[in-house]
Short mmCIF file of C-alpha atoms in Angstrom, two decimals:
data_model
loop_
_atom_site.label_atom_id
_atom_site.label_comp_id
_atom_site.label_asym_id
_atom_site.label_seq_id
_atom_site.Cartn_x
_atom_site.Cartn_y
_atom_site.Cartn_z
CA ASP A 156 -112.87 74.80 27.13
CA THR A 157 -115.91 76.74 26.04
CA ALA A 158 -116.76 79.55 28.44
CA VAL A 159 -120.44 79.91 27.50
CA SER A 160 -122.14 76.91 25.91
CA GLN A 161 -125.62 76.42 24.53
CA THR A 162 -127.62 73.37 23.52
CA PRO A 163 -128.95 72.53 21.10
CA LYS A 164 -127.06 74.30 18.32
CA TYR A 165 -129.97 73.80 15.94
CA LEU A 166 -133.64 73.35 16.76
CA VAL A 167 -136.37 72.72 14.19
CA THR A 168 -139.90 72.38 15.50
CA GLN A 169 -143.56 72.81 14.66
CA MET A 170 -145.75 75.75 15.53
CA GLY A 171 -147.49 75.38 18.86
CA ASN A 172 -144.80 73.23 20.44
CA ASP A 173 -143.01 74.04 23.68
CA LYS A 174 -139.21 73.96 23.64
CA SER A 175 -136.25 74.80 25.84
CA ILE A 176 -132.74 76.03 25.11
CA LYS A 177 -130.05 75.43 27.68
CA CYS A 178 -127.14 77.69 28.58
CA GLU A 179 -124.19 77.09 30.85
CA GLN A 180 -121.22 79.29 31.73
CA ASN A 181 -118.05 78.18 33.52
CA LEU A 182 -116.65 81.68 34.06
CA GLY A 183 -118.02 82.09 37.56
CA HIS A 184 -120.11 85.05 36.43
CA ASP A 185 -123.11 86.21 38.37
CA THR A 186 -125.24 87.65 35.57
CA MET A 187 -126.58 85.86 32.51
CA TYR A 188 -128.52 87.10 29.52
CA TRP A 189 -130.63 85.93 26.62
CA TYR A 190 -130.59 87.73 23.28
CA LYS A 191 -132.55 87.21 20.07
CA GLN A 192 -130.90 87.90 16.70
CA ASP A 193 -133.43 88.25 13.94
CA SER A 194 -133.05 87.84 10.17
CA LYS A 195 -131.85 91.42 9.84
CA LYS A 196 -129.04 90.61 12.29
CA PHE A 197 -130.24 92.94 15.03
CA LEU A 198 -129.42 91.60 18.47
CA LYS A 199 -132.05 92.44 21.07
CA ILE A 200 -131.81 91.69 24.73
CA MET A 201 -134.63 89.58 26.11
CA PHE A 202 -133.62 89.03 29.73
CA SER A 203 -130.81 89.67 32.14
CA TYR A 204 -130.74 87.68 35.36
CA ASN A 205 -128.67 87.25 38.48
CA ASN A 206 -129.51 85.89 41.87
CA LYS A 207 -130.98 89.21 42.84
CA GLU A 208 -132.89 90.51 39.89
CA LEU A 209 -134.62 89.50 36.71
CA ILE A 210 -134.86 92.25 34.15
CA ILE A 211 -137.28 91.58 31.36
CA ASN A 212 -137.46 93.50 28.13
CA GLU A 213 -141.08 94.56 28.05
CA THR A 214 -141.38 93.68 24.38
CA VAL A 215 -140.73 89.97 25.04
CA PRO A 216 -143.94 87.89 24.96
CA ASN A 217 -144.76 86.06 28.17
CA ARG A 218 -144.47 82.80 26.20
CA PHE A 219 -140.74 83.22 26.84
CA SER A 220 -139.48 82.52 30.33
CA PRO A 221 -135.99 82.17 31.78
CA LYS A 222 -135.29 79.45 34.32
CA SER A 223 -132.12 79.39 36.41
CA PRO A 224 -131.47 76.19 38.39
CA ASP A 225 -128.18 77.64 39.65
CA LYS A 226 -125.76 80.49 39.04
CA ALA A 227 -124.04 78.74 36.13
CA HIS A 228 -127.19 77.99 34.14
CA LEU A 229 -129.94 80.04 32.54
CA ASN A 230 -132.34 78.12 30.35
CA LEU A 231 -134.89 79.66 28.01
CA HIS A 232 -138.34 78.11 27.83
CA ILE A 233 -140.63 78.97 24.95
CA ASN A 234 -144.31 77.98 24.98
CA SER A 235 -146.64 77.80 22.00
CA LEU A 236 -143.96 78.52 19.42
CA GLU A 237 -144.87 80.84 16.56
CA LEU A 238 -143.34 81.33 13.11
CA GLY A 239 -141.97 84.70 14.19
CA ASP A 240 -139.92 83.06 16.91
CA SER A 241 -137.55 81.72 14.26
CA ALA A 242 -134.20 83.38 14.96
CA VAL A 243 -130.82 82.79 16.52
CA TYR A 244 -130.85 82.94 20.30
CA PHE A 245 -127.66 83.86 22.13
CA CYS A 246 -126.88 83.36 25.77
CA ALA A 247 -124.26 85.59 27.44
CA SER A 248 -122.76 86.14 30.88
CA SER A 249 -120.87 88.87 32.70
CA GLN A 250 -119.30 89.50 36.06
CA ASP A 251 -121.49 91.03 38.74
CA PRO A 252 -121.67 93.62 40.19
CA PRO A 253 -121.92 95.60 36.99
CA ASN A 254 -119.01 97.98 36.53
CA GLY A 255 -121.22 100.92 35.79
CA GLY A 256 -122.39 99.16 32.67
CA GLN A 257 -118.84 98.50 31.46
CA GLU A 258 -118.72 94.80 32.23
CA THR A 259 -117.83 92.65 29.26
CA GLN A 260 -120.42 90.13 28.17
CA TYR A 261 -119.22 86.78 26.87
CA PHE A 262 -121.53 85.20 24.33
CA GLY A 263 -122.33 81.59 23.59
CA PRO A 264 -122.29 80.19 20.04
CA GLY A 265 -126.03 80.62 19.52
CA THR A 266 -129.00 78.32 18.97
CA ARG A 267 -130.64 78.48 15.56
CA LEU A 268 -134.37 78.01 16.01
CA LEU A 269 -136.62 77.34 13.03
CA VAL A 270 -140.35 77.11 13.58
CA LEU A 271 -142.28 75.43 10.76
CA LYS B 188 -135.81 106.86 20.51
CA ASN B 189 -132.58 105.01 21.32
CA GLN B 190 -131.04 103.55 18.19
CA VAL B 191 -127.75 102.66 16.56
CA GLU B 192 -127.13 102.88 12.81
CA GLN B 193 -124.12 101.41 11.04
CA SER B 194 -122.67 101.91 7.61
CA PRO B 195 -121.89 100.48 5.22
CA GLN B 196 -124.17 97.47 5.49
CA SER B 197 -121.51 95.37 3.78
CA LEU B 198 -117.97 95.92 2.57
CA ILE B 199 -115.50 93.91 0.47
CA ILE B 200 -111.80 94.77 0.49
CA LEU B 201 -108.57 93.10 -0.55
CA GLU B 202 -106.30 91.48 2.00
CA GLY B 203 -103.76 93.92 3.38
CA LYS B 204 -105.90 97.00 2.80
CA ASN B 205 -107.29 99.26 5.52
CA CYS B 206 -110.95 100.04 6.08
CA THR B 207 -113.19 102.12 8.33
CA LEU B 208 -116.64 101.22 9.57
CA GLN B 209 -119.08 103.86 10.81
CA CYS B 210 -121.59 103.99 13.64
CA ASN B 211 -124.07 106.72 14.55
CA TYR B 212 -125.95 106.47 17.80
CA THR B 213 -128.79 108.28 19.50
CA VAL B 214 -128.71 106.97 23.04
CA SER B 215 -129.51 109.12 26.02
CA PRO B 216 -128.10 109.27 28.57
CA PHE B 217 -124.95 107.82 27.06
CA SER B 218 -122.86 105.42 29.12
CA ASN B 219 -120.46 103.67 26.76
CA LEU B 220 -120.00 102.34 23.25
CA ARG B 221 -118.60 98.96 22.36
CA TRP B 222 -117.56 97.31 19.11
CA TYR B 223 -118.05 93.56 18.71
CA LYS B 224 -116.77 91.13 16.09
CA GLN B 225 -119.13 88.32 15.17
CA ASP B 226 -117.75 85.49 13.06
CA THR B 227 -120.23 83.50 11.01
CA GLY B 228 -122.04 80.99 13.19
CA ARG B 229 -120.51 82.33 16.39
CA GLY B 230 -121.46 84.70 19.17
CA PRO B 231 -120.16 88.30 19.28
CA VAL B 232 -116.76 88.98 20.86
CA SER B 233 -115.94 92.36 22.36
CA LEU B 234 -113.16 94.34 20.65
CA THR B 235 -113.20 97.74 22.35
CA ILE B 236 -115.22 99.79 24.80
CA MET B 237 -115.20 103.55 25.22
CA THR B 238 -116.91 105.94 27.59
CA PHE B 239 -117.81 109.51 26.69
CA SER B 240 -114.46 110.77 27.97
CA GLU B 241 -112.43 108.53 25.66
CA ASN B 242 -112.03 109.37 22.00
CA THR B 243 -109.85 106.50 20.85
CA LYS B 244 -109.12 102.93 21.87
CA SER B 245 -106.93 100.36 20.17
CA ASN B 246 -106.88 96.57 20.21
CA GLY B 247 -104.12 95.33 17.94
CA ARG B 248 -104.99 96.23 14.36
CA TYR B 249 -108.40 97.54 15.46
CA THR B 250 -108.75 101.20 16.43
CA ALA B 251 -112.05 102.65 17.55
CA THR B 252 -112.81 106.37 17.77
CA LEU B 253 -115.64 108.15 19.53
CA ASP B 254 -116.99 111.67 19.05
CA ALA B 255 -119.48 112.21 21.85
CA ASP B 256 -120.50 115.59 20.43
CA THR B 257 -121.61 114.27 17.06
CA LYS B 258 -122.53 110.86 18.51
CA GLN B 259 -120.41 109.03 15.99
CA SER B 260 -117.94 106.20 16.29
CA SER B 261 -115.71 104.47 13.81
CA LEU B 262 -113.77 101.24 13.75
CA HIS B 263 -110.59 101.29 11.69
CA ILE B 264 -108.96 98.03 10.66
CA THR B 265 -105.35 98.20 9.56
CA ALA B 266 -103.61 95.75 7.24
CA SER B 267 -106.65 93.50 6.96
CA GLN B 268 -106.33 89.74 7.14
CA LEU B 269 -108.60 86.99 5.88
CA SER B 270 -109.59 86.26 9.48
CA ASP B 271 -111.04 89.75 9.75
CA SER B 272 -113.98 88.59 7.60
CA ALA B 273 -116.92 88.89 9.99
CA SER B 274 -119.76 91.15 11.04
CA TYR B 275 -118.80 94.13 13.17
CA ILE B 276 -121.47 95.34 15.53
CA CYS B 277 -121.62 98.70 17.26
CA VAL B 278 -123.39 98.71 20.64
CA ALA B 279 -124.37 101.78 22.63
CA ARG B 280 -125.35 101.62 26.26
CA SER B 281 -127.54 103.97 28.24
CA GLY B 282 -126.90 103.68 31.96
CA SER B 283 -126.03 100.46 33.76
CA SER B 284 -129.27 98.61 33.24
CA ALA B 285 -129.01 95.71 30.82
CA SER B 286 -132.28 96.77 29.27
CA LYS B 287 -130.59 99.84 27.86
CA ILE B 288 -128.13 98.05 25.56
CA ILE B 289 -128.80 98.98 21.93
CA PHE B 290 -127.22 96.96 19.12
CA GLY B 291 -126.64 98.10 15.57
CA SER B 292 -127.35 95.68 12.73
CA GLY B 293 -123.68 95.35 11.93
CA THR B 294 -121.40 95.75 8.93
CA ARG B 295 -120.60 92.57 7.07
CA LEU B 296 -116.89 92.73 6.12
CA SER B 297 -115.40 90.34 3.58
CA ILE B 298 -111.67 90.20 2.99
CA ARG B 299 -110.60 88.83 -0.41
CA PRO B 300 -107.15 87.31 -1.01
#
């Protein structure tokens, strides 16, 4: 079964709306991440989170917020959506504690967000 | 500025041929470098990881090299198969913090029968 899953797979919405993307991992990992992949295919980390620490990329607008109801889930909430938020958003997870930065991240299939 | 540059941007080769993808990185301090394969419509999957002390790492028909002096890495694919068609992304990491993971834009590889 899928190790890291995301819903929805596609999301089309109007500017100004608030939306959420859900992520679940069944690998028993302690750390989860959100990435944004833009039209030029660059992947940029937005957040990494475990039960001890939330690390936020300082370039991420505060309209984006991660919410973790439990260790297996990390949802991404986006307020007041803008055109520039259109992208593919990937969730990932890895085993904690980090192995000196060598832990392998397992990615979900992505959520394609289109803001009209 | 930490960055990762990949070349070529795209590549088309015939099935069965070999190819080499390039990656230049400027990440300091350097922790490790990883190559990912991203199939269309899917998330990236890790192929290899190398630290500064390793200069080659293989995973089946994929062989990655690392030159920490010139800050260059390559991914060599041997006897290509149609299933190798994907984007290959080079990722350099600075330290253990997740905020220091720098992705390249990838090389789009197409294998033709």
